[in-house]
Short mmCIF file of C-alpha atoms and ligand atoms in Angstrom, two decimals:
data_model
loop_
_atom_site.label_atom_id
_atom_site.label_comp_id
_atom_site.label_asym_id
_atom_site.label_seq_id
_atom_site.Cartn_x
_atom_site.Cartn_y
_atom_site.Cartn_z
CA UNK N 1 33.40 56.23 99.09
CA UNK N 2 35.33 55.86 95.83
CA UNK N 3 34.25 59.26 94.59
CA UNK N 4 35.21 60.97 97.81
CA UNK N 5 38.61 59.23 97.63
CA UNK N 6 39.27 60.41 94.08
CA UNK N 7 38.08 63.88 95.05
CA UNK N 8 40.56 64.18 97.87
CA UNK N 9 43.20 62.68 95.59
CA UNK N 10 42.58 65.47 93.08
CA UNK N 11 42.71 68.12 95.79
CA UNK N 12 45.98 66.70 97.08
CA UNK N 13 47.50 66.51 93.60
CA UNK N 14 46.42 70.06 92.83
CA UNK N 15 47.93 71.17 96.12
CA UNK N 16 51.25 69.49 95.34
CA UNK N 17 51.34 71.00 91.85
CA UNK N 18 50.61 74.46 93.23
CA UNK N 19 53.21 74.24 95.95
CA UNK N 20 55.94 73.00 93.63
CA UNK N 21 55.06 75.62 91.00
CA UNK N 22 55.14 78.46 93.49
CA UNK N 23 58.41 77.27 95.01
CA UNK N 24 59.94 77.09 91.53
CA UNK N 25 58.82 80.66 90.91
CA UNK N 26 60.40 81.84 94.15
CA UNK N 27 63.66 80.01 93.38
CA UNK N 28 63.93 81.53 89.95
CA UNK N 29 63.00 84.95 91.32
CA UNK N 30 65.73 84.52 93.95
CA UNK N 31 68.20 83.64 91.20
CA UNK N 32 67.25 86.72 89.22
CA UNK N 33 67.62 88.87 92.33
CA UNK N 34 71.00 87.35 93.11
CA UNK N 35 72.12 87.92 89.55
CA UNK N 36 71.02 91.56 89.61
CA UNK N 37 72.60 92.02 92.99
CA UNK N 38 75.93 90.69 91.86
CA UNK N 39 75.80 92.71 88.61
CA UNK N 40 75.27 95.74 90.82
CA UNK N 41 78.13 94.63 93.04
CA UNK N 42 80.31 94.26 89.97
CA UNK N 43 79.46 97.83 88.88
CA UNK N 44 80.22 99.02 92.41
CA UNK N 45 83.50 97.10 92.42
CA UNK N 46 84.40 98.54 88.99
CA UNK N 47 83.97 102.04 90.38
CA UNK N 48 86.00 101.31 93.50
CA UNK N 49 88.87 99.93 91.44
CA UNK N 50 88.63 102.39 88.55
CA UNK N 51 87.91 99.59 86.06
CA UNK N 52 86.65 100.29 82.60
CA UNK N 53 86.09 97.72 79.88
CA UNK N 54 86.56 98.06 76.14
CA UNK N 55 83.00 96.98 75.24
CA UNK N 56 79.93 95.12 76.47
CA UNK N 57 81.29 91.75 75.44
CA UNK N 58 84.42 92.30 77.51
CA UNK N 59 82.31 93.56 80.40
CA UNK N 60 80.13 90.45 80.26
CA UNK N 61 83.19 88.19 80.18
CA UNK N 62 84.75 90.02 83.15
CA UNK N 63 81.43 89.91 85.03
CA UNK N 64 81.28 86.12 84.69
CA UNK N 65 84.85 85.78 86.01
CA UNK N 66 84.06 88.24 88.81
CA UNK N 67 80.97 86.26 89.81
CA UNK N 68 82.83 82.97 89.84
CA UNK N 69 85.59 84.50 92.01
CA UNK N 70 83.06 86.03 94.43
CA UNK N 71 81.39 82.63 94.76
CA UNK N 72 84.76 81.02 95.47
CA UNK N 73 85.60 83.64 98.11
CA UNK N 74 82.20 83.46 99.84
CA UNK N 75 82.11 79.70 99.85
CA UNK N 76 85.69 79.55 101.18
CA UNK N 77 84.81 81.90 104.03
CA UNK N 78 81.58 80.05 104.84
CA UNK N 79 82.95 76.52 104.71
CA UNK N 80 86.43 76.81 106.15
CA UNK N 81 87.35 77.28 109.75
CA UNK N 82 90.70 78.90 109.04
CA UNK N 83 92.71 81.56 110.81
CA UNK N 84 92.39 83.79 107.73
CA UNK N 85 89.69 85.14 105.42
CA UNK N 86 89.45 85.88 101.74
CA UNK N 87 88.02 89.05 100.23
CA UNK N 88 86.99 90.56 96.90
CA UNK N 89 90.01 92.61 95.85
CA UNK N 90 91.42 94.09 92.62
CA UNK N 91 92.06 90.59 91.20
CA UNK N 92 88.35 89.68 91.24
CA UNK N 93 87.80 90.06 87.47
CA UNK N 94 90.92 88.10 86.57
CA UNK N 95 91.12 84.39 85.96
CA UNK N 96 93.59 82.47 88.07
CA UNK N 97 95.85 82.10 85.02
CA UNK N 98 95.81 85.85 84.37
CA UNK N 99 96.62 86.52 88.02
CA UNK N 100 99.54 84.09 87.96
CA UNK N 101 101.02 85.53 84.80
CA UNK N 102 100.83 89.19 85.85
CA UNK N 103 101.13 89.55 89.63
CA UNK N 104 103.89 87.07 90.43
CA UNK N 105 107.54 86.69 89.42
CA UNK N 106 107.02 86.76 85.65
CA UNK N 107 107.89 83.32 84.32
CA UNK N 108 110.67 82.78 86.85
CA UNK N 109 110.37 79.91 89.28
CA UNK N 110 112.52 79.08 92.26
CA UNK N 111 115.59 80.98 93.41
CA UNK N 112 119.09 81.17 91.92
CA UNK N 113 121.01 78.19 93.22
CA UNK N 114 124.16 78.93 91.21
CA UNK N 115 124.72 82.22 92.98
CA UNK N 116 124.83 80.59 96.40
CA UNK N 117 128.63 80.52 96.44
CA UNK N 118 128.91 84.28 95.97
CA UNK N 119 127.00 85.00 99.14
CA UNK N 120 129.15 86.26 101.99
CA UNK N 121 129.71 84.04 104.98
CA UNK N 122 129.44 83.44 107.88
CA UNK N 123 125.84 84.23 108.74
CA UNK N 124 126.08 87.66 110.37
CA UNK N 125 123.46 86.97 113.04
CA UNK N 126 124.44 83.41 114.01
CA UNK N 127 125.39 84.41 117.54
CA UNK N 128 122.41 86.67 118.19
CA UNK N 129 120.68 85.61 121.40
CA UNK N 130 118.65 88.70 122.25
CA UNK N 131 115.47 88.17 120.31
CA UNK N 132 112.45 90.32 121.22
CA UNK N 133 109.03 88.61 121.53
CA UNK N 134 107.72 90.75 118.70
CA UNK N 135 109.27 92.96 116.06
CA UNK N 136 107.62 95.32 113.63
CA UNK N 137 110.02 97.35 111.50
CA UNK N 138 107.07 99.50 110.35
CA UNK N 139 106.72 100.87 113.87
CA UNK N 140 110.43 101.65 113.90
CA UNK N 141 110.07 103.79 110.79
CA UNK N 142 112.13 101.46 108.60
CA UNK N 143 109.46 100.50 106.06
CA UNK N 144 108.14 102.67 103.20
CA UNK N 145 104.42 102.62 102.30
CA UNK N 146 103.02 99.65 100.34
CA UNK N 147 103.70 99.81 96.59
CA UNK N 148 102.00 98.13 93.63
CA UNK N 149 103.83 96.21 90.91
CA UNK N 150 100.69 96.22 88.72
CA UNK N 151 100.70 94.05 85.60
CA UNK N 152 104.46 93.36 85.61
CA UNK N 153 106.38 90.40 87.05
CA UNK N 154 108.65 92.70 89.05
CA UNK N 155 108.12 91.39 92.61
CA UNK N 156 111.86 90.58 92.71
CA UNK N 157 112.63 94.30 92.31
CA UNK N 158 110.04 95.34 94.91
CA UNK N 159 111.31 92.88 97.52
CA UNK N 160 114.96 93.87 96.90
CA UNK N 161 114.08 97.55 97.15
CA UNK N 162 111.96 97.07 100.31
CA UNK N 163 114.75 95.41 102.28
CA UNK N 164 117.36 97.84 100.91
CA UNK N 165 115.21 100.81 101.99
CA UNK N 166 115.01 99.23 105.45
CA UNK N 167 118.74 98.60 105.94
CA UNK N 168 119.41 102.12 104.62
CA UNK N 169 117.05 103.53 107.27
CA UNK N 170 118.47 101.32 110.03
CA UNK N 171 122.07 102.40 109.30
CA UNK N 172 121.55 106.06 108.31
CA UNK N 173 118.29 106.98 110.03
CA UNK N 174 116.85 108.16 106.71
CA UNK N 175 113.83 106.42 105.20
CA UNK N 176 113.95 106.95 101.45
CA UNK N 177 111.83 105.31 98.80
CA UNK N 178 114.10 103.65 96.24
CA UNK N 179 113.65 102.77 92.58
CA UNK N 180 112.23 99.47 91.35
CA UNK N 181 112.15 100.81 87.79
CA UNK N 182 115.92 101.24 87.78
CA UNK N 183 116.28 97.54 88.61
CA UNK N 184 113.73 96.59 85.94
CA UNK N 185 115.47 98.67 83.27
CA UNK N 186 119.11 98.17 84.22
CA UNK N 187 119.62 94.75 85.84
CA UNK N 188 120.56 92.41 83.05
CA UNK N 189 121.42 89.28 84.95
CA UNK N 190 121.58 86.06 83.02
CA UNK N 191 118.28 85.05 84.56
CA UNK N 192 116.67 88.37 85.39
CA UNK N 193 114.58 90.20 82.83
CA UNK N 194 112.43 93.06 84.08
CA UNK N 195 108.69 92.43 83.99
CA UNK N 196 109.39 88.87 82.93
CA UNK N 197 110.66 88.13 86.41
CA UNK N 198 113.96 87.96 88.23
CA UNK N 199 116.03 87.29 91.31
CA UNK N 200 117.14 89.32 94.33
CA UNK N 201 120.68 87.96 93.87
CA UNK N 202 121.00 89.66 90.47
CA UNK N 203 119.56 92.91 91.85
CA UNK N 204 122.03 92.96 94.76
CA UNK N 205 124.97 92.30 92.43
CA UNK N 206 123.84 95.21 90.27
CA UNK N 207 123.52 97.61 93.23
CA UNK N 208 126.97 96.53 94.43
CA UNK N 209 128.61 96.93 91.03
CA UNK N 210 127.00 100.31 90.47
CA UNK N 211 127.68 101.39 94.05
CA UNK N 212 124.10 102.38 94.76
CA UNK N 213 120.51 102.68 93.67
CA UNK N 214 118.50 105.76 92.65
CA UNK N 215 115.49 107.08 94.54
CA UNK N 216 111.90 106.41 93.54
CA UNK N 217 111.46 110.13 92.91
CA UNK N 218 114.36 110.31 90.45
CA UNK N 219 113.60 107.04 88.70
CA UNK N 220 109.82 106.52 89.12
CA UNK N 221 107.87 103.30 88.56
CA UNK N 222 106.28 102.68 85.15
CA UNK N 223 105.61 98.96 85.38
CA UNK N 224 106.93 98.22 81.87
CA UNK N 225 110.33 97.22 80.52
CA UNK N 226 112.29 100.21 79.24
CA UNK N 227 115.89 100.94 78.37
CA UNK N 228 118.20 101.80 81.23
CA UNK N 229 118.58 105.55 81.77
CA UNK N 230 122.21 105.84 82.78
CA UNK N 231 121.89 109.56 83.55
CA UNK N 232 119.51 108.95 86.43
CA UNK N 233 121.16 105.65 87.23
CA UNK N 234 124.39 107.47 88.05
CA UNK N 235 122.69 109.53 90.74
CA UNK N 236 122.44 107.10 93.64
CA UNK N 237 120.57 107.55 96.92
CA UNK N 238 121.42 104.40 98.90
CA UNK N 239 124.15 101.80 98.71
CA UNK N 240 125.00 98.40 100.18
CA UNK N 241 128.24 96.61 101.06
CA UNK N 242 127.12 93.10 100.26
CA UNK N 243 124.38 90.58 100.76
CA UNK N 244 123.94 87.36 102.68
CA UNK N 245 121.74 84.35 102.88
CA UNK N 246 120.07 83.22 106.09
CA UNK N 247 120.97 79.52 106.57
CA UNK N 248 118.45 77.56 104.53
CA UNK N 249 115.34 75.92 105.91
CA UNK N 250 115.75 77.23 109.44
CA UNK N 251 113.08 79.54 110.84
CA UNK N 252 115.13 80.00 114.02
CA UNK N 253 117.96 81.52 111.99
CA UNK N 254 115.41 83.57 110.04
CA UNK N 255 114.14 84.94 113.35
CA UNK N 256 117.69 85.99 114.32
CA UNK N 257 117.94 87.92 111.06
CA UNK N 258 114.48 89.56 111.14
CA UNK N 259 115.11 90.67 114.74
CA UNK N 260 117.87 92.79 113.19
CA UNK N 261 116.55 93.80 109.77
CA UNK N 262 113.85 93.01 107.17
CA UNK N 263 114.64 90.01 104.95
CA UNK N 264 113.58 89.10 101.39
CA UNK N 265 112.04 85.67 100.84
CA UNK N 266 110.95 83.56 97.88
CA UNK N 267 107.46 82.08 98.36
CA UNK N 268 104.91 80.05 96.44
CA UNK N 269 102.00 82.46 95.95
CA UNK N 270 100.24 80.94 92.93
CA UNK N 271 97.11 79.97 94.87
CA UNK N 272 93.62 81.39 94.88
CA UNK N 273 93.70 81.67 98.68
CA UNK N 274 96.85 83.79 98.36
CA UNK N 275 95.32 85.83 95.50
CA UNK N 276 92.24 86.74 97.56
CA UNK N 277 93.74 86.78 101.08
CA UNK N 278 92.13 89.61 103.04
CA UNK N 279 93.31 89.16 106.63
CA UNK N 280 94.25 86.90 109.53
CA UNK N 281 97.15 84.50 109.86
CA UNK N 282 97.62 82.81 106.50
CA UNK N 283 97.97 79.04 106.71
CA UNK N 284 97.13 78.29 103.08
CA UNK N 285 97.84 74.89 101.67
CA UNK N 286 100.64 76.06 99.43
CA UNK N 287 103.65 73.99 98.52
CA UNK N 288 107.22 75.28 98.17
CA UNK N 289 107.70 75.81 94.41
CA UNK N 290 108.52 79.48 94.81
CA UNK N 291 107.08 81.85 92.21
CA UNK N 292 106.93 85.18 94.08
CA UNK N 293 109.21 87.39 96.19
CA UNK N 294 108.19 89.38 99.28
CA UNK N 295 109.83 91.06 102.29
CA UNK N 296 109.48 89.92 105.91
CA UNK N 297 109.32 93.10 108.00
CA UNK N 298 108.59 91.67 111.44
CA UNK N 299 107.00 88.91 113.50
CA UNK N 300 104.68 88.34 116.42
CA UNK N 301 101.96 86.06 117.73
CA UNK N 302 98.20 86.32 118.17
CA UNK N 303 96.29 86.29 121.46
CA UNK N 304 95.68 82.59 120.80
CA UNK N 305 99.43 82.03 120.52
CA UNK N 306 99.60 81.55 116.74
CA UNK N 307 103.04 82.73 115.62
CA UNK N 308 103.35 84.70 112.40
CA UNK N 309 105.69 86.62 110.13
CA UNK N 310 104.67 90.12 108.95
CA UNK N 311 105.06 90.12 105.18
CA UNK N 312 105.19 93.21 102.95
CA UNK N 313 103.76 92.45 99.52
CA UNK N 314 103.74 94.61 96.36
CA UNK N 315 100.09 94.35 95.31
CA UNK N 316 98.80 97.70 96.62
CA UNK N 317 96.84 98.37 99.81
CA UNK N 318 93.57 96.74 98.70
CA UNK N 319 95.10 93.31 99.04
CA UNK N 320 95.44 91.62 102.44
CA UNK N 321 95.86 93.64 105.63
CA UNK N 322 96.40 97.01 103.91
CA UNK N 323 98.96 95.39 101.64
CA UNK N 324 100.50 93.10 104.27
CA UNK N 325 100.04 89.41 105.06
CA UNK N 326 100.64 87.59 108.30
CA UNK N 327 102.06 84.17 107.45
CA UNK N 328 102.23 81.31 109.93
CA UNK N 329 105.66 81.04 111.55
CA UNK N 330 107.48 77.96 112.91
CA UNK N 331 105.55 75.35 111.01
CA UNK N 332 106.48 71.66 110.97
CA UNK N 333 108.06 71.79 107.51
CA UNK N 334 111.61 73.16 107.68
CA UNK N 335 111.07 74.99 104.41
CA UNK N 336 108.58 77.29 106.11
CA UNK N 337 105.07 78.16 104.92
CA UNK N 338 105.01 78.41 101.12
CA UNK N 339 108.79 77.82 101.16
CA UNK N 340 109.62 81.13 102.82
CA UNK N 341 112.64 79.69 104.64
CA UNK N 342 114.20 78.11 101.53
CA UNK N 343 116.45 81.02 100.60
CA UNK N 344 116.02 84.21 102.63
CA UNK N 345 118.38 87.04 101.61
CA UNK N 346 119.29 90.41 103.08
CA UNK N 347 121.63 93.25 102.17
CA UNK N 348 124.49 94.42 104.37
CA UNK N 349 125.10 98.15 104.62
C1 NAG Y 1 87.21 76.33 114.54
O1 NAG Y 1 88.54 76.52 114.99
C2 NAG Y 1 88.64 76.89 116.34
C3 NAG Y 1 90.09 77.23 116.62
O2 NAG Y 1 90.96 76.32 116.02
C4 NAG Y 1 88.12 75.74 117.22
O3 NAG Y 1 88.20 76.09 118.58
C5 NAG Y 1 86.68 75.46 116.83
O4 NAG Y 1 86.21 74.34 117.54
C6 NAG Y 1 86.56 75.19 115.34
N1 NAG Y 1 85.17 75.08 114.96
C7 NAG Y 1 84.71 74.18 114.11
C8 NAG Y 1 83.28 74.23 113.78
O5 NAG Y 1 85.45 73.36 113.58
C1 NAG Y 2 130.01 83.43 116.47
O1 NAG Y 2 130.76 82.91 117.55
C2 NAG Y 2 131.81 82.03 117.17
C3 NAG Y 2 132.43 81.46 118.44
O2 NAG Y 2 132.81 82.47 119.30
C4 NAG Y 2 132.83 82.78 116.30
O3 NAG Y 2 133.83 81.88 115.87
C5 NAG Y 2 132.11 83.35 115.10
O4 NAG Y 2 132.97 84.12 114.32
C6 NAG Y 2 130.92 84.20 115.52
N1 NAG Y 2 130.18 84.60 114.35
C7 NAG Y 2 129.97 85.87 113.98
C8 NAG Y 2 129.21 86.12 112.74
O5 NAG Y 2 130.37 86.79 114.65
C1 NAG Y 3 117.19 110.11 81.36
O1 NAG Y 3 116.79 110.93 82.43
C2 NAG Y 3 117.17 112.29 82.26
C3 NAG Y 3 116.86 113.01 83.58
O2 NAG Y 3 115.54 112.77 84.00
C4 NAG Y 3 116.41 112.84 81.08
O3 NAG Y 3 116.73 114.21 80.89
C5 NAG Y 3 116.77 112.03 79.83
O4 NAG Y 3 116.00 112.45 78.73
C6 NAG Y 3 116.54 110.56 80.06
N1 NAG Y 3 117.09 109.80 78.96
C7 NAG Y 3 116.39 108.90 78.28
C8 NAG Y 3 117.13 108.18 77.20
O5 NAG Y 3 115.23 108.66 78.53
C1 NAG Y 4 121.29 114.07 91.67
O1 NAG Y 4 120.10 114.31 92.40
C2 NAG Y 4 120.16 115.47 93.19
C3 NAG Y 4 118.92 115.51 94.05
O2 NAG Y 4 117.79 115.08 93.35
C4 NAG Y 4 120.30 116.70 92.28
O3 NAG Y 4 120.36 117.87 93.06
C5 NAG Y 4 121.57 116.55 91.45
O4 NAG Y 4 121.66 117.58 90.52
C6 NAG Y 4 121.59 115.21 90.71
N1 NAG Y 4 122.87 115.02 90.07
C7 NAG Y 4 123.00 114.63 88.79
C8 NAG Y 4 124.40 114.42 88.33
O5 NAG Y 4 122.06 114.41 88.07
C1 NAG Y 5 119.22 76.76 112.84
O1 NAG Y 5 119.78 77.97 113.18
C2 NAG Y 5 120.13 78.07 114.55
C3 NAG Y 5 120.51 79.49 114.85
O2 NAG Y 5 121.31 80.08 113.86
C4 NAG Y 5 121.26 77.06 114.84
O3 NAG Y 5 121.64 77.15 116.18
C5 NAG Y 5 120.75 75.69 114.51
O4 NAG Y 5 121.78 74.75 114.65
C6 NAG Y 5 120.19 75.60 113.11
N1 NAG Y 5 119.51 74.36 112.92
C7 NAG Y 5 119.83 73.51 111.96
C8 NAG Y 5 119.03 72.28 111.88
O5 NAG Y 5 120.73 73.76 111.15
#
C-alpha cells in the first residue's frame, strides 16, 4: 500500500516537473521568436523610413526604444475601446522626450497673449448663418499636399503657410505652395525664433510688413535656421491684408470661420497617443497647454454621428490619416479638444 502510494507520488512529481520544464522551454522559445520577429520588424521599418544608424551600439539603443514604442502602440490598440488607433510611424525609434523636442513648437508654449490687441475686429464671420453640414477645403482645391517639418520646431511656420495658401487660393483661384523657410529665416519676432519655435501672430505681422511671402519653389525648405535671404524674400507670391482671431473658446464661432476658410490653431500635442495616432476620430486625453500649431481645413461627422475637425499637420504623410488627423469637435470643454479653440487665427486677403 505504502510503496504503491510513494510510487504514484514519484510518477506525479516527475510529471509535474516535466510539464513545468517543457512549458518554460516553450515560453522562452516564444520570447526568442518574438525578439527575432521584432528585430526583423525593426529592420523592415528602418528600410521603409530610410533610417541608418551610426554604429551597432546606436542601432541597439534605437531598437530598444522602437520595441518599447511598438509594445505601447499594440497594447493601446488592444486594451482601449477608442474611436482612434495608434500605429508604428516614423517616430517609433524616438523617445517621447526626443519627439517632444523635435516635432512640436520648439520650446515655445502657449500662444501670444500680448498680441491680442493688434488683431482686427470685429469677427468677420460673426453673422454667418449658412453653415454646410460638412466642409473639406481639400476637395475644393484650397489645400497643398502634406509637408514635413522634420527635426525643427517650425510648426508655427507650417500652420501659418497652410492657411495663407488656402486664403490665397480662395481669393485668387491659384493654389501655390508658399515658403516656410522664409518665415524661419526672416521672422524675428520677440518671441519667435525659427526651429526653436514661434507664433502665427509674428508670422502674420511679418507677411503684412513685407507685403507678401515667397513661394516654396523660390525659397525651399531646409529645416534648419539660416540667415534671411532678402533677394528671394523680395520676390513675393502671395499677400494678406490682415489677420483675425476667432472669438476664444467657442467652437460655434470656429465653425463659422472654417465654413469660410481654413484656420490655424494652437493645440497640446505632447502626448504619446498624438505622436502615434494613425487614424479615426482622435479623442485623446490631452489637456490645453498648447505646444504645437496645426491648420483646421474642414469638418464633418462620422456615420455614428461623432463630429470632428479635419486637421492638417506637418509631420509628413506617414503620420495619421495620410498626414491628417480628425479631432473630436464640440466637446464639453469650451477650450476644445487639446485646447484647439483657445486662440484660432486666420489671415484676411
Ligand atoms: C466599445 O465602444 C462602442 C462604441 O462606443 C460600444 O458600442 C461598445 O459597447 C464598446 N465595447 C466595449 C467592450 O466596451
Ligand atoms: C453683424 O451684424 C450686426 C448687426 O446687424 C452689425 O452691427 C455687425 O457689423 C455685423 N458684423 C459684421 C462682421 O459684418
Ligand atoms: C539668395 O538667393 C539668391 C537667389 O536664389 C542667390 O543667388 C543668393 O546667393 C542668395 N544669397 C545668400 C546670401 O544666400
Ligand atoms: C521673381 O520670380 C519670378 C518667377 O520665379 C522671376 O521670373 C523673377 O525674375 C523674380 N524676380 C526677382 C527680382 O528676383
Ligand atoms: C459663440 O459664438 C457664437 C457665434 O459667433 C455666438 O453667437 C455666441 O454668443 C458665442 N458664445 C459665447 C459663449 O460667447
